[in-house]
Amino acid sequence: MMRSARRLALFLVVVAAGAPADARERKEGPEPRYPASFRQAIGEAIERGVARLRALQAPEGHWGNPEDVHGVGHTALPMLALLKAGVPPDDEAVVRAREAIATMKVTSVYSTGCWMMALHALYAPHLDGMDTDVGEDRSSRSDPDAIHARLTEADRKELEKGLAYLLKAQNARGLWLYHIPEVATSRAFDLSNTQYAILGLRAAADCGLDVPVDAWRSALQGLLDIQDLDGEPTKLQRREVRDGYVFSDSEKAKARPFRYKDDRADGPLGEKTVPTQIASGSMTTAGVACVAMCMEGLWRSRRFSGRDRKRAQAAIRDGLAWLQENFSVTENPGREAAHHRYYLYGLERMGMLVGMRWIGGHDWYEEGARWWLDTQGPLEGGWGNHVRTAFGILFLKRATLRAVAVTK
């Protein structure tokens, strides 16, 4: 069983000796705090979003179409948002959601990942979205051993069933598509399904279940293989809060995004070297977040080679560099209006996992939160349907725990 936790360093350390002058760390000043009025507005927006989800829930307890192939996910995602917002597990809306899911079959990777996250949220601490800042270690609030000891037999079996499904659905490339592959040698995947599968694996690990090392390792290898091979040279601007002060430096990087799939055509550099899918913010945040979670899983196992660690750190650095160069909260970079809110929830997950308050010069949470505040429905209090409203709550709540390393 897992016994102790410490923070996972996700970035390359710039060594002062021999480092370029412009990469040396600089102390900027005291950490800027979010104003009280902003914090209050966030709290009120979350409350209104919760009320909207309650209003959208069907009398039978589900959201969306329970007959849909992702029916469980359509109910598990709002349930997750309610729990992360601080709604207690014995609340009527949560109880009815669980009863509705009990009547459905979990038949997709999306649904499995969402359901496992919701199960973990039943036992994880409910954090005040503003009680700590992004870079602070919120991980100590969630002890996998303690959660495992509190699991009911029914919830433990559900998590074990979900974990078994995700492991069976992992393909020969180490990644995932919508369902269990029909052929064991299948290498078909998409990064969106892969993201929710890895979120499910993390939920299982956070509940004290043993996720095989090979699952993390093969997923990491697959992720490293699908990131763009090259990118425009740039410098990743980094700002970190320590002891109440902001420190900044920069590091050479290449802006290398992730894409939904890695379909490639022949080009000047050889066969299959030119990506044909669009690079996007939603997929780059997904790729960086997935690499971070795989790093965490491997670090927990204490079987994380130095070579793999360096490659993973470079993947995170270069993915962040692409996001820095293409940053936006008013659209999904590369895809404009398409999957915009999905991207913002992905931005929250990535930012929290790697413990970054700033991407370049952008405070991603403050800028994103102000967009959610400005676009919240003035009367109904949500952001459209149950999926978009859940995304809004999860972003504003900063619902994702920072990645940690756990030693046995």
mmCIF file of C-alpha atoms in Angstrom:
data_model
loop_
_atom_site.group_PDB
_atom_site.id
_atom_site.type_symbol
_atom_site.label_atom_id
_atom_site.label_comp_id
_atom_site.label_asym_id
_atom_site.label_seq_id
_atom_site.Cartn_x
_atom_site.Cartn_y
_atom_site.Cartn_z
ATOM 1 C CA MET A 1 0.000 0.000 0.000
ATOM 2 C CA MET A 2 1.052 3.578 -0.506
ATOM 3 C CA ARG A 3 2.591 5.166 2.587
ATOM 4 C CA SER A 4 3.896 8.660 2.011
ATOM 5 C CA ALA A 5 3.644 11.550 -0.434
ATOM 6 C CA ARG A 6 5.829 14.353 -1.669
ATOM 7 C CA ARG A 7 5.573 16.904 -4.386
ATOM 8 C CA LEU A 8 6.415 15.811 -7.915
ATOM 9 C CA ALA A 9 8.846 18.147 -9.696
ATOM 10 C CA LEU A 10 7.469 18.398 -13.207
ATOM 11 C CA PHE A 11 9.910 20.861 -14.710
ATOM 12 C CA LEU A 12 13.550 20.758 -15.682
ATOM 13 C CA VAL A 13 15.778 22.410 -13.103
ATOM 14 C CA VAL A 14 17.867 25.256 -14.492
ATOM 15 C CA VAL A 15 21.341 24.913 -13.010
ATOM 16 C CA ALA A 16 22.832 28.314 -12.325
ATOM 17 C CA ALA A 17 26.345 27.281 -13.259
ATOM 18 C CA GLY A 18 26.580 27.311 -17.010
ATOM 19 C CA ALA A 19 22.987 28.472 -17.532
ATOM 20 C CA PRO A 20 22.368 31.348 -19.951
ATOM 21 C CA ALA A 21 22.207 34.744 -18.267
ATOM 22 C CA ASP A 22 18.590 35.313 -19.255
ATOM 23 C CA ALA A 23 17.634 31.979 -17.672
ATOM 24 C CA ARG A 24 18.861 32.873 -14.190
ATOM 25 C CA GLU A 25 16.183 33.151 -11.574
ATOM 26 C CA ARG A 26 14.885 36.596 -10.676
ATOM 27 C CA LYS A 27 12.883 37.566 -7.600
ATOM 28 C CA GLU A 28 9.964 39.720 -8.751
ATOM 29 C CA GLY A 29 8.216 40.590 -5.491
ATOM 30 C CA PRO A 30 5.371 39.463 -3.227
ATOM 31 C CA GLU A 31 2.805 37.093 -4.663
ATOM 32 C CA PRO A 32 -0.270 38.953 -5.954
ATOM 33 C CA ARG A 33 -3.421 37.802 -4.180
ATOM 34 C CA TYR A 34 -6.830 37.571 -5.766
ATOM 35 C CA PRO A 35 -9.022 40.412 -4.445
ATOM 36 C CA ALA A 36 -11.837 39.615 -2.033
ATOM 37 C CA SER A 37 -14.461 40.809 -4.513
ATOM 38 C CA PHE A 38 -13.162 38.343 -7.116
ATOM 39 C CA ARG A 39 -13.201 35.479 -4.632
ATOM 40 C CA GLN A 40 -16.739 36.346 -3.602
ATOM 41 C CA ALA A 41 -17.896 36.449 -7.222
ATOM 42 C CA ILE A 42 -16.386 33.005 -7.798
ATOM 43 C CA GLY A 43 -18.213 31.561 -4.805
ATOM 44 C CA GLU A 44 -21.527 33.026 -5.909
ATOM 45 C CA ALA A 45 -21.052 31.763 -9.476
ATOM 46 C CA ILE A 46 -20.387 28.239 -8.220
ATOM 47 C CA GLU A 47 -23.533 28.344 -6.075
ATOM 48 C CA ARG A 48 -25.609 29.439 -9.060
ATOM 49 C CA GLY A 49 -24.036 26.756 -11.222
ATOM 50 C CA VAL A 50 -24.901 24.115 -8.631
ATOM 51 C CA ALA A 51 -28.489 25.342 -8.560
ATOM 52 C CA ARG A 52 -28.610 25.086 -12.352
ATOM 53 C CA LEU A 53 -27.375 21.484 -12.303
ATOM 54 C CA ARG A 54 -30.049 20.625 -9.753
ATOM 55 C CA ALA A 55 -32.684 22.138 -12.030
ATOM 56 C CA LEU A 56 -31.393 20.197 -15.047
ATOM 57 C CA GLN A 57 -31.401 16.822 -13.274
ATOM 58 C CA ALA A 58 -34.225 14.517 -14.355
ATOM 59 C CA PRO A 59 -36.629 13.185 -11.699
ATOM 60 C CA GLU A 60 -35.080 9.741 -12.219
ATOM 61 C CA GLY A 61 -31.683 11.150 -11.226
ATOM 62 C CA HIS A 62 -29.860 11.271 -14.547
ATOM 63 C CA TRP A 63 -28.669 14.096 -16.758
ATOM 64 C CA GLY A 64 -28.762 13.859 -20.535
ATOM 65 C CA ASN A 65 -29.915 10.718 -22.312
ATOM 66 C CA PRO A 66 -29.425 7.600 -20.164
ATOM 67 C CA GLU A 67 -29.695 5.433 -23.305
ATOM 68 C CA ASP A 68 -26.737 7.171 -24.951
ATOM 69 C CA VAL A 69 -23.519 5.174 -25.270
ATOM 70 C CA HIS A 70 -21.982 7.720 -22.887
ATOM 71 C CA GLY A 71 -25.072 7.845 -20.661
ATOM 72 C CA VAL A 72 -23.149 7.085 -17.480
ATOM 73 C CA GLY A 73 -20.681 9.851 -18.266
ATOM 74 C CA HIS A 74 -23.478 12.356 -18.824
ATOM 75 C CA THR A 75 -24.618 11.733 -15.242
ATOM 76 C CA ALA A 76 -21.228 11.135 -13.617
ATOM 77 C CA LEU A 77 -19.772 14.460 -14.828
ATOM 78 C CA PRO A 78 -22.448 16.678 -13.178
ATOM 79 C CA MET A 79 -22.255 14.459 -10.098
ATOM 80 C CA LEU A 80 -18.500 15.087 -10.002
ATOM 81 C CA ALA A 81 -19.074 18.839 -10.321
ATOM 82 C CA LEU A 82 -21.596 18.840 -7.468
ATOM 83 C CA LEU A 83 -19.253 16.923 -5.185
ATOM 84 C CA LYS A 84 -16.271 19.125 -6.030
ATOM 85 C CA ALA A 85 -18.433 22.177 -5.341
ATOM 86 C CA GLY A 86 -18.946 20.900 -1.805
ATOM 87 C CA VAL A 87 -22.332 19.198 -2.122
ATOM 88 C CA PRO A 88 -22.217 16.328 0.414
ATOM 89 C CA PRO A 89 -22.383 12.691 -0.749
ATOM 90 C CA ASP A 90 -25.701 12.167 1.040
ATOM 91 C CA ASP A 91 -27.352 15.088 -0.766
ATOM 92 C CA GLU A 92 -30.508 14.077 -2.614
ATOM 93 C CA ALA A 93 -29.110 15.065 -6.021
ATOM 94 C CA VAL A 94 -26.006 12.909 -5.528
ATOM 95 C CA VAL A 95 -27.980 9.967 -4.165
ATOM 96 C CA ARG A 96 -30.402 10.091 -7.100
ATOM 97 C CA ALA A 97 -27.491 10.307 -9.553
ATOM 98 C CA ARG A 98 -25.935 7.189 -8.043
ATOM 99 C CA GLU A 99 -29.237 5.356 -8.196
ATOM 100 C CA ALA A 100 -29.617 6.310 -11.856
ATOM 101 C CA ILE A 101 -26.107 5.122 -12.727
ATOM 102 C CA ALA A 102 -26.818 1.806 -10.995
ATOM 103 C CA THR A 103 -29.462 1.129 -13.652
ATOM 104 C CA MET A 104 -27.069 1.810 -16.563
ATOM 105 C CA LYS A 105 -24.201 -0.079 -18.127
ATOM 106 C CA VAL A 106 -20.783 1.529 -18.354
ATOM 107 C CA THR A 107 -19.888 0.882 -21.981
ATOM 108 C CA SER A 108 -17.332 3.510 -22.971
ATOM 109 C CA VAL A 109 -13.977 4.908 -21.953
ATOM 110 C CA TYR A 110 -15.437 8.394 -21.448
ATOM 111 C CA SER A 111 -18.110 7.091 -19.096
ATOM 112 C CA THR A 112 -15.687 4.903 -17.163
ATOM 113 C CA GLY A 113 -13.263 7.763 -16.571
ATOM 114 C CA CYS A 114 -15.994 10.163 -15.439
ATOM 115 C CA TRP A 115 -17.600 7.578 -13.155
ATOM 116 C CA MET A 116 -14.291 6.730 -11.482
ATOM 117 C CA MET A 117 -13.572 10.421 -10.888
ATOM 118 C CA ALA A 118 -17.023 10.833 -9.344
ATOM 119 C CA LEU A 119 -16.469 7.815 -7.087
ATOM 120 C CA HIS A 120 -13.164 9.276 -5.910
ATOM 121 C CA ALA A 121 -14.863 12.623 -5.252
ATOM 122 C CA LEU A 122 -17.274 10.881 -2.862
ATOM 123 C CA TYR A 123 -14.319 10.310 -0.528
ATOM 124 C CA ALA A 124 -11.878 13.093 -1.405
ATOM 125 C CA PRO A 125 -11.812 16.315 0.622
ATOM 126 C CA HIS A 126 -14.056 19.119 -0.615
ATOM 127 C CA LEU A 127 -11.730 22.078 -0.997
ATOM 128 C CA ASP A 128 -12.714 25.707 -0.988
ATOM 129 C CA GLY A 129 -11.724 26.844 -4.462
ATOM 130 C CA MET A 130 -9.902 29.837 -3.017
ATOM 131 C CA ASP A 131 -8.418 28.311 0.127
ATOM 132 C CA THR A 132 -5.033 27.790 -1.541
ATOM 133 C CA ASP A 133 -3.398 29.174 -4.625
ATOM 134 C CA VAL A 134 -2.470 27.194 -7.696
ATOM 135 C CA GLY A 135 1.127 26.401 -6.851
ATOM 136 C CA GLU A 136 0.482 25.388 -3.261
ATOM 137 C CA ASP A 137 0.527 21.725 -2.339
ATOM 138 C CA ARG A 138 -3.123 20.701 -2.102
ATOM 139 C CA SER A 139 -2.139 17.054 -2.532
ATOM 140 C CA SER A 140 -1.791 16.386 1.198
ATOM 141 C CA ARG A 141 -5.574 16.733 1.496
ATOM 142 C CA SER A 142 -6.047 13.374 -0.273
ATOM 143 C CA ASP A 143 -4.477 10.216 1.209
ATOM 144 C CA PRO A 144 -5.015 7.111 -0.971
ATOM 145 C CA ASP A 145 -4.600 4.741 1.974
ATOM 146 C CA ALA A 146 -7.124 6.643 4.065
ATOM 147 C CA ILE A 147 -9.609 6.734 1.198
ATOM 148 C CA HIS A 148 -9.153 3.014 0.502
ATOM 149 C CA ALA A 149 -9.911 2.215 4.132
ATOM 150 C CA ARG A 150 -13.196 4.139 3.909
ATOM 151 C CA LEU A 151 -14.450 2.697 0.619
ATOM 152 C CA THR A 152 -17.679 0.767 0.846
ATOM 153 C CA GLU A 153 -17.531 -2.695 -0.655
ATOM 154 C CA ALA A 154 -19.868 -1.601 -3.442
ATOM 155 C CA ASP A 155 -17.754 1.437 -4.362
ATOM 156 C CA ARG A 156 -14.546 -0.578 -4.215
ATOM 157 C CA LYS A 157 -16.028 -3.119 -6.618
ATOM 158 C CA GLU A 158 -17.145 -0.345 -8.968
ATOM 159 C CA LEU A 159 -13.643 1.129 -8.982
ATOM 160 C CA GLU A 160 -12.082 -2.290 -9.546
ATOM 161 C CA LYS A 161 -14.497 -2.953 -12.400
ATOM 162 C CA GLY A 162 -13.704 0.414 -13.949
ATOM 163 C CA LEU A 163 -9.968 -0.142 -13.611
ATOM 164 C CA ALA A 164 -10.244 -3.563 -15.236
ATOM 165 C CA TYR A 165 -12.211 -2.046 -18.127
ATOM 166 C CA LEU A 166 -9.652 0.697 -18.727
ATOM 167 C CA LEU A 167 -6.747 -1.743 -18.615
ATOM 168 C CA LYS A 168 -8.499 -3.979 -21.120
ATOM 169 C CA ALA A 169 -9.286 -0.984 -23.343
ATOM 170 C CA GLN A 170 -5.662 0.190 -23.419
ATOM 171 C CA ASN A 171 -4.364 -0.688 -26.868
ATOM 172 C CA ALA A 172 -1.043 -1.887 -28.219
ATOM 173 C CA ARG A 173 0.140 1.706 -28.428
ATOM 174 C CA GLY A 174 -0.626 2.328 -24.765
ATOM 175 C CA LEU A 175 -3.511 4.700 -25.543
ATOM 176 C CA TRP A 176 -7.297 4.556 -25.787
ATOM 177 C CA LEU A 177 -10.233 4.942 -28.147
ATOM 178 C CA TYR A 178 -13.952 4.819 -27.270
ATOM 179 C CA HIS A 179 -14.210 1.133 -26.372
ATOM 180 C CA ILE A 180 -12.246 -2.056 -25.784
ATOM 181 C CA PRO A 181 -10.446 -2.770 -29.077
ATOM 182 C CA GLU A 182 -11.740 -5.711 -31.069
ATOM 183 C CA VAL A 183 -8.211 -6.647 -32.122
ATOM 184 C CA ALA A 184 -5.462 -6.966 -29.517
ATOM 185 C CA THR A 185 -2.904 -5.389 -31.845
ATOM 186 C CA SER A 186 -5.016 -2.285 -32.524
ATOM 187 C CA ARG A 187 -3.156 1.013 -32.319
ATOM 188 C CA ALA A 188 -6.139 3.275 -33.037
ATOM 189 C CA PHE A 189 -6.615 6.034 -30.467
ATOM 190 C CA ASP A 190 -7.662 9.589 -29.876
ATOM 191 C CA LEU A 191 -6.228 11.892 -27.247
ATOM 192 C CA SER A 192 -9.606 12.904 -25.825
ATOM 193 C CA ASN A 193 -10.541 9.336 -24.857
ATOM 194 C CA THR A 194 -6.978 8.783 -23.696
ATOM 195 C CA GLN A 195 -7.268 11.782 -21.382
ATOM 196 C CA TYR A 196 -10.387 10.461 -19.668
ATOM 197 C CA ALA A 197 -8.907 6.981 -19.392
ATOM 198 C CA ILE A 198 -5.829 8.319 -17.607
ATOM 199 C CA LEU A 199 -8.026 10.459 -15.354
ATOM 200 C CA GLY A 200 -9.818 7.224 -14.465
ATOM 201 C CA LEU A 201 -6.538 5.448 -13.730
ATOM 202 C CA ARG A 202 -5.526 8.333 -11.497
ATOM 203 C CA ALA A 203 -8.847 8.180 -9.645
ATOM 204 C CA ALA A 204 -8.264 4.477 -9.013
ATOM 205 C CA ALA A 205 -4.743 5.143 -7.715
ATOM 206 C CA ASP A 206 -6.006 7.999 -5.537
ATOM 207 C CA CYS A 207 -8.477 5.548 -4.002
ATOM 208 C CA GLY A 208 -5.643 3.196 -3.095
ATOM 209 C CA LEU A 209 -6.033 0.691 -5.922
ATOM 210 C CA ASP A 210 -2.914 -0.704 -7.553
ATOM 211 C CA VAL A 211 -2.570 0.472 -11.137
ATOM 212 C CA PRO A 212 0.015 -1.674 -12.968
ATOM 213 C CA VAL A 213 3.284 0.081 -13.687
ATOM 214 C CA ASP A 214 3.141 -1.104 -17.291
ATOM 215 C CA ALA A 215 -0.133 0.772 -17.808
ATOM 216 C CA TRP A 216 1.524 4.062 -16.836
ATOM 217 C CA ARG A 217 4.712 3.314 -18.746
ATOM 218 C CA SER A 218 3.046 2.303 -22.002
ATOM 219 C CA ALA A 219 0.683 5.292 -21.795
ATOM 220 C CA LEU A 220 3.616 7.650 -21.286
ATOM 221 C CA GLN A 221 5.488 6.130 -24.208
ATOM 222 C CA GLY A 222 2.428 6.483 -26.423
ATOM 223 C CA LEU A 223 1.981 10.113 -25.415
ATOM 224 C CA LEU A 224 5.614 10.972 -26.075
ATOM 225 C CA ASP A 225 5.343 9.380 -29.508
ATOM 226 C CA ILE A 226 2.292 11.392 -30.599
ATOM 227 C CA GLN A 227 3.485 14.867 -29.611
ATOM 228 C CA ASP A 228 4.769 16.911 -32.552
ATOM 229 C CA LEU A 229 8.336 15.922 -33.332
ATOM 230 C CA ASP A 230 9.540 19.505 -33.699
ATOM 231 C CA GLY A 231 8.381 23.064 -33.143
ATOM 232 C CA GLU A 232 9.361 26.710 -33.331
ATOM 233 C CA PRO A 233 12.228 27.570 -30.957
ATOM 234 C CA THR A 234 11.130 29.831 -28.109
ATOM 235 C CA LYS A 235 11.730 30.474 -24.432
ATOM 236 C CA LEU A 236 9.303 29.196 -21.846
ATOM 237 C CA GLN A 237 8.725 31.966 -19.310
ATOM 238 C CA ARG A 238 8.287 30.481 -15.849
ATOM 239 C CA ARG A 239 7.029 32.130 -12.687
ATOM 240 C CA GLU A 240 6.843 30.252 -9.417
ATOM 241 C CA VAL A 241 5.638 31.247 -5.947
ATOM 242 C CA ARG A 242 7.862 30.320 -3.017
ATOM 243 C CA ASP A 243 7.432 31.583 0.525
ATOM 244 C CA GLY A 244 5.038 34.275 -0.630
ATOM 245 C CA TYR A 245 7.304 35.667 -3.349
ATOM 246 C CA VAL A 246 7.286 35.282 -7.126
ATOM 247 C CA PHE A 247 10.452 34.017 -8.797
ATOM 248 C CA SER A 248 10.878 33.951 -12.557
ATOM 249 C CA ASP A 249 13.244 32.503 -15.105
ATOM 250 C CA SER A 250 13.144 31.216 -18.659
ATOM 251 C CA GLU A 251 14.211 28.101 -20.483
ATOM 252 C CA LYS A 252 14.846 27.260 -24.111
ATOM 253 C CA ALA A 253 12.006 25.220 -25.556
ATOM 254 C CA LYS A 254 10.324 24.217 -28.774
ATOM 255 C CA ALA A 255 6.611 24.925 -29.119
ATOM 256 C CA ARG A 256 5.401 21.353 -29.679
ATOM 257 C CA PRO A 257 1.640 20.810 -29.437
ATOM 258 C CA PHE A 258 -0.488 17.692 -29.164
ATOM 259 C CA ARG A 259 -3.260 16.799 -31.609
ATOM 260 C CA TYR A 260 -6.453 14.740 -31.449
ATOM 261 C CA LYS A 261 -4.762 12.015 -33.505
ATOM 262 C CA ASP A 262 -1.299 11.719 -34.976
ATOM 263 C CA ASP A 263 -2.274 11.205 -38.601
ATOM 264 C CA ARG A 264 0.745 12.243 -40.642
ATOM 265 C CA ALA A 265 1.617 12.658 -44.307
ATOM 266 C CA ASP A 266 4.976 12.447 -46.028
ATOM 267 C CA GLY A 267 7.069 15.609 -46.035
ATOM 268 C CA PRO A 268 10.562 17.039 -46.598
ATOM 269 C CA LEU A 269 11.864 15.248 -43.496
ATOM 270 C CA GLY A 270 10.649 11.848 -44.638
ATOM 271 C CA GLU A 271 7.649 9.548 -44.510
ATOM 272 C CA LYS A 272 4.863 10.315 -42.034
ATOM 273 C CA THR A 273 6.492 13.501 -40.739
ATOM 274 C CA VAL A 274 3.818 16.132 -41.478
ATOM 275 C CA PRO A 275 0.809 16.214 -39.089
ATOM 276 C CA THR A 276 -2.567 16.441 -40.805
ATOM 277 C CA GLN A 277 -4.664 17.028 -37.667
ATOM 278 C CA ILE A 278 -5.075 20.553 -36.278
ATOM 279 C CA ALA A 279 -2.951 21.482 -33.261
ATOM 280 C CA SER A 280 -5.249 22.805 -30.538
ATOM 281 C CA GLY A 281 -5.333 24.124 -27.018
ATOM 282 C CA SER A 282 -7.758 21.428 -25.911
ATOM 283 C CA MET A 283 -5.489 18.617 -27.076
ATOM 284 C CA THR A 284 -2.256 20.236 -25.901
ATOM 285 C CA THR A 285 -3.632 20.758 -22.394
ATOM 286 C CA ALA A 286 -4.819 17.137 -22.524
ATOM 287 C CA GLY A 287 -1.407 15.885 -23.609
ATOM 288 C CA VAL A 288 0.509 17.834 -20.966
ATOM 289 C CA ALA A 289 -1.938 16.774 -18.239
ATOM 290 C CA CYS A 290 -1.700 13.126 -19.282
ATOM 291 C CA VAL A 291 2.095 13.183 -19.261
ATOM 292 C CA ALA A 292 2.013 14.716 -15.766
ATOM 293 C CA MET A 293 -0.363 12.022 -14.490
ATOM 294 C CA CYS A 294 1.766 9.261 -15.999
ATOM 295 C CA MET A 295 4.838 10.775 -14.336
ATOM 296 C CA GLU A 296 2.976 10.722 -11.044
ATOM 297 C CA GLY A 297 1.924 7.098 -11.504
ATOM 298 C CA LEU A 298 5.452 5.998 -12.368
ATOM 299 C CA TRP A 299 6.955 7.984 -9.508
ATOM 300 C CA ARG A 300 4.563 6.276 -7.129
ATOM 301 C CA SER A 301 5.862 2.935 -8.375
ATOM 302 C CA ARG A 302 9.499 4.027 -7.930
ATOM 303 C CA ARG A 303 10.201 2.529 -11.337
ATOM 304 C CA PHE A 304 10.651 5.724 -13.310
ATOM 305 C CA SER A 305 13.873 5.732 -15.337
ATOM 306 C CA GLY A 306 15.945 8.872 -15.688
ATOM 307 C CA ARG A 307 15.642 8.715 -19.472
ATOM 308 C CA ASP A 308 11.846 8.568 -19.377
ATOM 309 C CA ARG A 309 11.731 11.341 -16.787
ATOM 310 C CA LYS A 310 13.799 13.670 -18.977
ATOM 311 C CA ARG A 311 11.664 12.950 -22.036
ATOM 312 C CA ALA A 312 8.486 13.554 -20.046
ATOM 313 C CA GLN A 313 9.815 16.818 -18.627
ATOM 314 C CA ALA A 314 10.727 17.975 -22.128
ATOM 315 C CA ALA A 315 7.243 17.062 -23.385
ATOM 316 C CA ILE A 316 5.627 19.139 -20.641
ATOM 317 C CA ARG A 317 8.010 22.046 -21.194
ATOM 318 C CA ASP A 318 7.419 22.125 -24.949
ATOM 319 C CA GLY A 319 3.657 21.675 -24.624
ATOM 320 C CA LEU A 320 3.547 24.604 -22.213
ATOM 321 C CA ALA A 321 5.670 26.611 -24.639
ATOM 322 C CA TRP A 322 3.090 26.062 -27.394
ATOM 323 C CA LEU A 323 0.295 27.144 -25.055
ATOM 324 C CA GLN A 324 2.317 30.206 -24.055
ATOM 325 C CA GLU A 325 2.676 31.222 -27.704
ATOM 326 C CA ASN A 326 -1.000 30.576 -28.491
ATOM 327 C CA PHE A 327 -2.671 31.413 -25.177
ATOM 328 C CA SER A 328 -6.343 32.357 -25.072
ATOM 329 C CA VAL A 329 -9.338 31.914 -22.796
ATOM 330 C CA THR A 330 -11.838 33.392 -25.253
ATOM 331 C CA GLU A 331 -11.415 30.528 -27.717
ATOM 332 C CA ASN A 332 -9.850 27.096 -28.066
ATOM 333 C CA PRO A 333 -6.458 27.898 -29.654
ATOM 334 C CA GLY A 334 -6.304 26.329 -33.084
ATOM 335 C CA ARG A 335 -9.995 25.442 -33.107
ATOM 336 C CA GLU A 336 -11.567 28.839 -32.263
ATOM 337 C CA ALA A 337 -15.128 28.252 -30.996
ATOM 338 C CA ALA A 338 -15.016 24.456 -31.276
ATOM 339 C CA HIS A 339 -14.828 22.654 -27.921
ATOM 340 C CA HIS A 340 -14.128 25.945 -26.142
ATOM 341 C CA ARG A 341 -15.517 25.043 -22.709
ATOM 342 C CA TYR A 342 -14.011 21.569 -22.933
ATOM 343 C CA TYR A 343 -10.672 23.286 -23.500
ATOM 344 C CA LEU A 344 -11.109 25.544 -20.472
ATOM 345 C CA TYR A 345 -11.792 22.581 -18.197
ATOM 346 C CA GLY A 346 -8.684 20.961 -19.689
ATOM 347 C CA LEU A 347 -6.732 24.152 -18.954
ATOM 348 C CA GLU A 348 -7.813 23.928 -15.308
ATOM 349 C CA ARG A 349 -6.733 20.307 -15.016
ATOM 350 C CA MET A 350 -3.372 20.926 -16.636
ATOM 351 C CA GLY A 351 -2.644 24.103 -14.698
ATOM 352 C CA MET A 352 -3.464 22.478 -11.382
ATOM 353 C CA LEU A 353 -1.636 19.222 -12.132
ATOM 354 C CA VAL A 354 1.643 20.965 -12.941
ATOM 355 C CA GLY A 355 1.177 23.641 -10.274
ATOM 356 C CA MET A 356 1.453 26.631 -12.600
ATOM 357 C CA ARG A 357 -0.385 29.875 -11.901
ATOM 358 C CA TRP A 358 0.986 31.592 -15.011
ATOM 359 C CA ILE A 359 1.414 30.492 -18.607
ATOM 360 C CA GLY A 360 3.814 33.051 -19.975
ATOM 361 C CA GLY A 361 2.463 36.331 -18.645
ATOM 362 C CA HIS A 362 -1.081 35.026 -18.267
ATOM 363 C CA ASP A 363 -2.709 34.107 -14.971
ATOM 364 C CA TRP A 364 -4.747 31.365 -16.617
ATOM 365 C CA TYR A 365 -7.146 30.951 -13.702
ATOM 366 C CA GLU A 366 -7.994 34.617 -13.253
ATOM 367 C CA GLU A 367 -8.447 35.227 -16.981
ATOM 368 C CA GLY A 368 -10.446 32.044 -17.455
ATOM 369 C CA ALA A 369 -12.586 32.636 -14.383
ATOM 370 C CA ARG A 370 -13.492 36.127 -15.551
ATOM 371 C CA TRP A 371 -14.637 34.626 -18.863
ATOM 372 C CA TRP A 372 -16.858 32.146 -17.008
ATOM 373 C CA LEU A 373 -18.233 34.943 -14.807
ATOM 374 C CA ASP A 374 -18.992 37.140 -17.821
ATOM 375 C CA THR A 375 -20.788 34.370 -19.717
ATOM 376 C CA GLN A 376 -22.849 32.834 -16.917
ATOM 377 C CA GLY A 377 -26.573 32.911 -17.616
ATOM 378 C CA PRO A 378 -28.091 35.928 -15.813
ATOM 379 C CA LEU A 379 -31.346 34.125 -15.045
ATOM 380 C CA GLU A 380 -30.763 30.382 -15.002
ATOM 381 C CA GLY A 381 -27.246 30.590 -13.518
ATOM 382 C CA GLY A 382 -25.574 28.025 -15.753
ATOM 383 C CA TRP A 383 -23.632 27.933 -18.982
ATOM 384 C CA GLY A 384 -26.111 26.073 -21.147
ATOM 385 C CA ASN A 385 -26.537 22.329 -20.781
ATOM 386 C CA HIS A 386 -25.390 20.056 -17.967
ATOM 387 C CA VAL A 387 -22.008 19.308 -19.546
ATOM 388 C CA ARG A 388 -21.032 22.952 -20.048
ATOM 389 C CA THR A 389 -22.314 23.907 -16.609
ATOM 390 C CA ALA A 390 -20.300 21.095 -15.030
ATOM 391 C CA PHE A 391 -17.191 22.285 -16.875
ATOM 392 C CA GLY A 392 -17.763 25.809 -15.546
ATOM 393 C CA ILE A 393 -18.092 24.665 -11.939
ATOM 394 C CA LEU A 394 -15.040 22.411 -12.165
ATOM 395 C CA PHE A 395 -12.936 25.238 -13.611
ATOM 396 C CA LEU A 396 -14.035 27.830 -11.062
ATOM 397 C CA LYS A 397 -13.582 25.373 -8.211
ATOM 398 C CA ARG A 398 -10.081 24.468 -9.367
ATOM 399 C CA ALA A 399 -11.201 20.922 -8.738
ATOM 400 C CA THR A 400 -8.022 19.061 -9.727
ATOM 401 C CA LEU A 401 -5.420 18.108 -7.139
ATOM 402 C CA ARG A 402 -1.801 18.801 -7.994
ATOM 403 C CA ALA A 403 0.236 15.815 -9.157
ATOM 404 C CA VAL A 404 2.242 14.189 -6.382
ATOM 405 C CA ALA A 405 4.780 11.413 -6.059
ATOM 406 C CA VAL A 406 3.966 8.639 -3.618
ATOM 407 C CA THR A 407 6.606 6.231 -2.363
ATOM 408 C CA LYS A 408 5.873 2.811 -0.918
#
